[in-house]
C-alpha cells in the first residue's frame, strides 16, 4: 500500500497522501448513478473510535455496524475513500509508518478503501487540505475519477461538513458526544449513526432513479412550479429529467417565477398564471380567471402533468383544475389524501434538498436525468445576455444584501461592514439588488463597492453573477442563480428554513450566520427576533476567511 505519493494537488505546503496505485482507471460503476459516485469517510470518530493521536494498530476499534454499512455502499457500486486530518504527524506524535500500520488494521477490519487522503498538517501550517479546507475532498474526488459534487462526505464534526460544502460535495454529520451543538445545528444533513447515514445515502440515490418508465409515451408534459425565482431554479434538474422523457415541455409558473423560468434549459413553452393558494400574499380566487386557466391548460394537449411544490404547499387545488382540463396522468407530492386527483402520489421525507426532492417526483413519474446531465442547477446559455460593460475583469465579488423575505436578508449595517472588509482585503465588490432595494444597495456600496441596485433584470443579474469569483448572499433567489452558474457562495443563511433543503446546491459554499438562532425553522417572512441575531452577528472577517477557503483571491488583481 503506497501512501507516500505526493499528490499533484499540492499547493502551498500541502501534502496529500493517497493510495494512488488503487485508483484504477477512474471509471465509475455501471449503470451510472444519478447523484453520487463516491462516499468519503472521516476516520476518527466516524469509522473507528477516536483514540487521540493513535499510532497503535491494536487500538483500532470500528464503530458499531461499520463493516456492514460500508459493504452496502460497495455493493451499490459506490467507491470509498477515507479523508482524515492527522496533525499528529506534524506534531511528531506518531510516524508515517505507524499511521500506515493503523490504516492496514482499519482495512483488515472494515475492508478495502479505494483511496486514503491524509492531511498531515497543523492549523498553523495554513495548508489547503486540513478540513474544513476543501483540499482533501478535491484530492479524493480526483483519485476516484469523479468530481467533488458527485461525492458525499460522512464525518462527526463541523470541520468535516465544512470541507464537504466548501468543495461542493454533500456532507452528512454523524454526531458523537464530542460534537458541539452549534455544529449539529449548522449541518444540513444529520444522521444518528454510520449505518443510518449509509441507509439515507442509498435511499436518496435510489429515489431519483425511476423503477419503471412512464406507463405510456409522453409527447407533451406539463410541469408546474408556481412560486418564486429561486423555487423555479431549484426545480431545474427535475424539469430537465422530464424533458429527457418527453417531446415537449410546457411550464406553468407564476408571475414571481417567470423571469427564472425563461432561464431554464428543457422548457419549450411557458404559461404564466398566478395560483392564489400558493402565493404568500394571495389575491382572491377569481372564478373567471380559473375557468380561463383551465381552458388554456385543456388546449395544451397534455399527456402527463408533474406538479412540483414545496413541502408546505398543496398540489391538490391545481390537480383538480388539471382534471377538469381533461388531464389523465398527474403526479405530485402529497401528504394529504388525494383521492382520485393524482394517479402518482409521491411522498418524500423531510430534509432532502429541494432539487433532489423534485428529481424524486420526476423519477416517480418515470423520468431521470440522462447520462451526461449532472444533477446541478443550470441556466440556458442563450437566455443570459452579455455582461454589462464597465464592470472590469471577471473575479469580482457580488454582494446581494436583500431578499424578498426580510427575515432572510443581510442587515444593511452588516452588509456595509462586509463591503469594507472585502475592499480592505483587495476584493472588488459589486452590490446588487432589485429596484425596490436601491436605497439599501446605495448605502451598502458606499463603503467601497459599486452600486448596481435596480440596474438589471434577473437575466442581467445572471450575467453579472456568472463572472463573479463568489457571491455573498442570503437564502434568496440569487444564491440559486450563483449555484446555477457554478459560482461559489458565501451563504449568509438565516435558519428560518432548513439549510439542508434550501442551501446552495452542489456548488462550493461556506455557511455563515447563527444556525441555532431562535428564528430556526419558523419559516417567518420577517424576523420574529429583535435585532435579527442570526445574521447581525456575522463578523465581516468571517466573509474574508470564507473567500480564502473558497480560493477566491482579491479581485482580479493578477
Ligand atoms: Zn494539510
XYZ file of C-alpha atoms in Angstrom, residues 18-473:
456
model
C -3.022 8.844 -1.430
C -3.241 5.216 -2.398
C -2.711 6.234 -5.995
C -1.990 2.661 -7.085
C -5.559 1.770 -6.274
C -7.465 4.420 -8.103
C -7.525 2.303 -11.260
C -8.731 3.824 -14.484
C -11.050 6.247 -12.782
C -14.060 4.537 -14.286
C -17.242 4.602 -12.223
C -19.801 1.944 -11.554
C -22.251 0.983 -14.251
C -25.124 1.671 -14.663
C -24.281 5.232 -13.875
C -25.709 6.599 -10.646
C -27.558 9.895 -10.753
C -26.424 11.537 -7.514
C -23.192 10.076 -6.134
C -20.161 8.167 -7.366
C -18.281 8.073 -4.094
C -18.587 8.246 -0.327
C -15.762 9.899 1.587
C -15.402 8.977 5.232
C -13.711 10.743 8.067
C -11.610 8.296 10.109
C -11.545 9.063 13.833
C -14.972 9.177 15.456
C -16.678 8.173 12.187
C -15.205 4.841 11.030
C -13.313 3.961 14.192
C -13.454 5.090 17.779
C -11.440 8.238 18.348
C -8.178 7.447 20.141
C -6.300 10.777 20.048
C -3.053 10.634 18.025
C -3.195 6.871 17.779
C -0.169 5.160 16.240
C -1.029 1.681 17.538
C -2.943 -0.761 15.301
C -4.042 -2.729 18.364
C -6.168 0.227 19.485
C -8.294 0.354 16.307
C -11.980 -0.240 17.157
C -14.583 0.168 14.396
C -17.815 1.951 15.291
C -20.829 -0.383 15.569
C -22.170 -1.591 12.243
C -19.352 -0.020 10.219
C -18.309 -3.104 8.231
C -21.845 -3.999 7.139
C -22.651 -0.368 6.272
C -19.514 0.009 4.144
C -20.220 -3.277 2.401
C -23.672 -1.969 1.462
C -22.023 1.033 -0.212
C -19.526 -1.226 -2.023
C -22.341 -3.486 -3.213
C -24.180 -0.451 -4.583
C -21.170 0.370 -6.755
C -20.019 3.385 -4.767
C -16.313 3.989 -4.344
C -14.961 4.671 -0.875
C -12.205 6.927 0.374
C -11.005 7.987 3.799
C -10.321 11.703 4.268
C -8.611 12.397 7.557
C -6.807 15.183 9.393
C -3.742 13.675 11.141
C -1.964 16.638 12.677
C -0.188 14.105 14.928
C 2.198 13.681 12.001
C 3.104 17.382 12.012
C 3.448 17.313 15.770
C 5.597 14.176 15.753
C 3.193 12.163 17.940
C 3.447 9.214 15.555
C 5.345 8.352 12.391
C 4.071 7.829 8.871
C 4.940 4.159 9.269
C 2.810 3.845 12.412
C -0.063 5.580 10.652
C 0.144 3.178 7.733
C 0.060 0.263 10.168
C -3.105 1.734 11.691
C -4.642 2.056 8.230
C -3.720 -1.520 7.361
C -5.546 -2.602 10.513
C -8.564 -0.470 9.557
C -8.715 -2.249 6.192
C -8.342 -5.636 7.879
C -11.417 -4.867 9.945
C -13.508 -2.780 7.535
C -12.448 -3.894 4.065
C -10.600 -2.065 1.338
C -10.902 1.614 0.587
C -10.274 2.929 -2.899
C -8.154 5.802 -1.608
C -6.710 7.243 1.591
C -6.266 11.002 1.782
C -4.405 12.307 4.791
C -3.664 15.876 5.827
C -0.511 15.731 7.951
C -0.609 19.421 8.884
C -1.493 21.547 11.834
C -3.805 24.591 11.747
C -0.709 26.785 11.893
C 0.569 25.384 8.579
C -2.171 27.187 6.648
C -2.455 24.300 4.188
C -5.315 23.742 1.745
C -6.056 20.210 2.892
C -6.771 20.366 6.632
C -10.554 20.174 6.981
C -12.602 22.439 6.877
C -10.476 23.425 3.857
C -11.733 21.516 0.822
C -8.357 20.152 -0.427
C -8.804 16.549 0.758
C -12.260 16.365 -0.822
C -10.964 17.598 -4.167
C -7.995 15.221 -3.969
C -10.236 12.258 -3.079
C -12.604 13.023 -5.943
C -9.679 13.149 -8.338
C -8.226 9.896 -7.017
C -11.594 8.227 -7.533
C -12.063 9.536 -11.044
C -15.010 11.781 -10.239
C -15.795 15.323 -9.131
C -16.400 16.721 -5.664
C -20.048 17.466 -6.464
C -20.588 13.720 -7.026
C -19.211 12.862 -3.581
C -20.857 12.716 -0.179
C -18.682 13.018 2.914
C -19.596 11.466 6.268
C -17.972 12.911 9.373
C -18.509 13.561 13.051
C -17.636 17.245 13.447
C -18.283 20.610 11.805
C -14.871 20.562 10.097
C -15.968 17.544 8.048
C -19.236 19.110 6.899
C -17.433 22.405 6.228
C -14.873 20.716 3.974
C -17.615 18.920 2.052
C -19.635 22.104 1.467
C -16.568 24.152 0.542
C -15.852 21.630 -2.231
C -19.462 21.491 -3.434
C -19.931 17.953 -2.072
C -22.736 16.782 0.190
C -21.886 16.425 3.877
C -23.514 14.177 6.459
C -22.861 14.803 10.128
C -22.966 11.775 12.427
C -22.609 13.388 15.848
C -20.752 11.802 18.743
C -20.780 13.033 22.356
C -17.920 15.423 21.483
C -19.750 17.058 18.549
C -20.681 20.607 19.519
C -24.394 21.571 19.491
C -23.742 24.502 17.127
C -22.097 22.099 14.678
C -25.191 19.925 14.757
C -27.437 22.974 14.268
C -25.395 24.163 11.284
C -25.271 20.826 9.474
C -27.786 20.447 6.674
C -27.866 16.656 6.961
C -27.563 14.793 10.263
C -27.743 11.017 10.802
C -27.836 9.159 14.116
C -25.016 6.739 13.287
C -22.933 5.473 10.376
C -25.405 2.758 9.297
C -28.217 5.357 9.280
C -26.103 7.754 7.200
C -25.407 4.973 4.712
C -29.065 3.969 4.546
C -30.079 7.562 3.759
C -27.336 7.990 1.119
C -28.589 4.863 -0.633
C -32.224 5.892 -0.233
C -31.614 9.307 -1.803
C -29.599 7.710 -4.597
C -32.420 5.258 -5.275
C -35.174 7.875 -5.031
C -34.044 9.746 -8.143
C -33.859 6.621 -10.319
C -37.198 5.541 -11.778
C -38.086 1.926 -11.046
C -40.324 1.866 -14.120
C -40.561 4.053 -17.245
C -43.694 6.174 -17.813
C -46.776 3.999 -18.297
C -47.292 5.398 -21.816
C -45.234 7.643 -24.123
C -45.216 11.304 -23.150
C -45.387 13.661 -26.103
C -46.321 16.759 -24.154
C -45.510 17.097 -20.462
C -46.864 19.893 -18.306
C -44.555 20.786 -15.408
C -45.653 23.227 -12.733
C -43.753 25.403 -10.273
C -45.815 28.344 -9.137
C -43.745 30.288 -6.635
C -40.641 32.473 -6.821
C -37.451 32.622 -8.902
C -35.355 30.546 -6.506
C -38.029 27.847 -6.362
C -38.144 27.647 -10.137
C -34.335 27.430 -10.374
C -34.047 24.563 -7.859
C -36.675 22.614 -9.817
C -34.492 22.869 -12.938
C -32.848 19.419 -12.729
C -36.241 17.726 -12.336
C -37.657 19.653 -15.288
C -34.677 18.541 -17.394
C -35.357 14.947 -16.311
C -38.961 15.266 -17.507
C -37.733 16.916 -20.716
C -35.478 13.916 -21.372
C -38.558 11.681 -21.400
C -40.989 13.941 -23.281
C -41.054 15.500 -26.738
C -42.298 18.855 -25.496
C -42.327 20.500 -22.058
C -44.758 23.254 -21.108
C -44.029 25.023 -17.818
C -46.824 26.624 -15.808
C -45.322 29.244 -13.494
C -46.471 32.269 -11.537
C -45.505 35.906 -12.151
C -42.811 35.795 -9.456
C -41.085 32.850 -11.136
C -41.436 33.930 -14.753
C -38.011 35.546 -15.146
C -36.339 32.397 -13.780
C -38.492 30.166 -15.983
C -37.080 31.983 -19.025
C -33.601 30.822 -17.955
C -34.338 27.085 -17.609
C -32.998 24.535 -20.096
C -35.534 21.966 -21.282
C -38.590 24.236 -21.313
C -40.290 24.655 -24.702
C -43.193 26.883 -23.734
C -44.212 28.894 -20.664
C -47.693 29.602 -19.369
C -47.695 32.311 -16.710
C -50.648 32.395 -14.355
C -50.912 33.160 -10.624
C -52.204 30.389 -8.349
C -53.540 32.302 -5.341
C -53.349 29.311 -2.962
C -49.551 29.197 -3.464
C -48.804 32.932 -3.009
C -47.658 34.225 0.404
C -49.791 37.353 -0.130
C -52.611 35.750 -2.074
C -55.121 37.607 -4.184
C -58.724 36.384 -4.251
C -59.633 33.338 -6.336
C -61.330 34.753 -9.415
C -63.667 32.088 -10.870
C -63.383 33.575 -14.357
C -59.569 33.523 -14.240
C -59.671 29.883 -13.092
C -62.059 28.934 -15.901
C -59.810 30.622 -18.420
C -56.699 28.865 -16.994
C -58.493 25.517 -17.126
C -59.485 26.095 -20.749
C -55.960 27.131 -21.650
C -54.429 24.036 -19.995
C -57.023 21.856 -21.722
C -55.851 23.166 -25.082
C -52.205 22.216 -24.487
C -52.734 18.517 -25.212
C -51.011 17.313 -22.039
C -50.106 13.605 -21.805
C -48.677 13.872 -18.319
C -48.598 16.626 -15.688
C -45.948 16.799 -12.951
C -46.800 19.340 -10.239
C -43.793 20.491 -8.200
C -44.389 22.074 -4.797
C -42.608 22.929 -1.562
C -43.432 20.743 1.423
C -45.831 23.343 2.847
C -47.798 23.759 -0.395
C -50.651 21.617 -1.646
C -50.678 20.349 -5.219
C -54.311 19.299 -4.908
C -56.215 22.501 -5.879
C -54.308 22.645 -9.148
C -54.724 18.889 -9.631
C -58.486 19.434 -9.576
C -58.204 22.097 -12.283
C -55.990 19.756 -14.323
C -58.586 17.006 -14.017
C -61.231 19.496 -15.160
C -58.935 20.317 -18.096
C -59.135 16.641 -19.035
C -55.612 15.630 -17.992
C -55.474 11.935 -17.053
C -51.988 11.439 -15.713
C -50.991 13.705 -12.828
C -48.047 13.234 -10.474
C -47.365 15.279 -7.342
C -46.008 15.074 -3.826
C -48.908 14.999 -1.380
C -49.096 14.037 2.250
C -52.795 14.911 2.130
C -55.065 12.179 0.823
C -55.503 12.948 -2.888
C -58.416 10.626 -3.672
C -58.703 10.479 -7.449
C -56.894 13.790 -8.058
C -53.489 12.179 -8.523
C -52.544 8.961 -10.193
C -48.989 9.168 -8.887
C -48.966 10.282 -5.282
C -45.369 10.662 -4.183
C -44.062 11.177 -0.675
C -40.686 12.463 0.467
C -39.182 12.522 3.954
C -38.106 15.902 5.362
C -34.630 17.338 4.951
C -33.997 16.363 1.325
C -32.508 19.163 -0.820
C -35.236 20.766 -2.951
C -33.590 19.803 -6.272
C -33.481 16.142 -5.177
C -36.986 16.267 -3.776
C -38.182 17.418 -7.187
C -35.977 14.876 -9.007
C -37.539 12.114 -6.924
C -41.004 13.218 -8.078
C -39.807 13.183 -11.692
C -38.478 9.665 -11.046
C -41.802 8.564 -9.597
C -43.353 9.822 -12.844
C -40.868 7.664 -14.783
C -38.179 10.212 -15.675
C -34.488 10.522 -14.857
C -31.697 12.813 -15.875
C -29.943 11.380 -18.919
C -26.308 10.292 -18.666
C -24.118 13.311 -19.118
C -26.550 15.713 -17.464
C -25.415 16.286 -13.906
C -27.974 16.930 -11.166
C -26.856 20.525 -10.806
C -28.790 23.743 -11.344
C -28.240 25.111 -14.832
C -29.116 28.124 -16.979
C -29.795 28.348 -20.711
C -26.740 29.987 -22.186
C -28.790 31.697 -24.881
C -31.045 33.309 -22.259
C -28.202 35.054 -20.418
C -27.270 38.367 -22.060
C -23.702 39.690 -22.299
C -22.401 41.201 -19.079
C -22.845 44.983 -18.902
C -19.741 46.903 -19.908
C -17.663 48.783 -17.377
C -17.551 46.166 -14.601
C -13.910 45.279 -15.185
C -12.394 41.815 -15.331
C -14.181 38.731 -14.025
C -13.313 37.625 -10.492
C -15.101 40.331 -8.513
C -17.286 39.520 -5.519
C -21.040 40.078 -5.799
C -22.750 41.056 -2.557
C -26.532 40.785 -2.666
C -27.862 42.054 0.665
C -31.601 41.890 0.027
C -34.283 39.213 -0.051
C -37.993 39.130 -0.806
C -38.408 37.931 2.794
C -36.730 40.388 5.156
C -36.023 37.573 7.654
C -33.561 36.147 5.131
C -31.888 39.453 4.164
C -28.489 40.552 5.417
C -28.919 43.577 7.720
C -27.663 46.640 5.784
C -25.229 47.656 8.521
C -23.646 44.184 8.410
C -23.522 44.269 4.604
C -21.852 47.684 4.776
C -19.135 46.375 7.080
C -18.671 43.327 4.822
C -18.068 45.606 1.819
C -15.463 47.495 3.850
C -13.669 44.319 4.937
C -13.694 42.817 1.439
C -12.388 46.027 -0.104
C -9.624 46.190 2.501
C -8.697 42.596 1.598
C -8.269 43.591 -2.049
C -11.594 42.387 -3.463
C -13.651 44.375 -5.944
C -17.251 44.313 -4.743
C -20.410 44.749 -6.818
C -23.558 45.323 -4.772
C -26.724 44.042 -6.429
C -30.409 44.290 -5.630
C -33.840 44.822 -7.108
C -35.453 48.151 -7.989
C -37.124 48.335 -4.584
C -33.781 47.739 -2.837
C -31.909 50.691 -4.326
C -31.770 52.677 -1.103
C -30.089 49.730 0.628
C -27.638 48.922 -2.180
C -26.578 52.581 -2.421
C -25.929 52.732 1.296
C -24.045 49.410 1.341
C -21.982 50.159 -1.769
C -20.906 53.498 -0.305
C -18.471 51.530 1.870
C -16.304 50.846 -1.190
C -18.306 48.799 -3.682
C -20.053 49.510 -6.971
C -23.810 50.012 -6.673
C -25.755 48.008 -9.260
C -29.070 48.126 -7.381
C -32.059 48.116 -9.713
C -29.862 48.130 -12.816
C -30.630 44.650 -14.132
C -33.400 42.120 -14.523
C -32.818 38.513 -13.418
C -31.134 37.506 -16.692
C -28.816 40.516 -16.436
C -28.043 39.578 -12.842
C -27.225 36.050 -14.028
C -24.683 37.527 -16.445
C -23.039 39.525 -13.645
C -23.070 36.575 -11.243
C -21.602 34.205 -13.846
C -18.343 36.187 -13.969
C -18.047 36.608 -10.202
C -15.377 34.862 -8.151
C -18.030 34.347 -5.495
C -21.430 35.625 -4.414
C -22.149 36.699 -0.832
C -25.881 36.333 -0.343
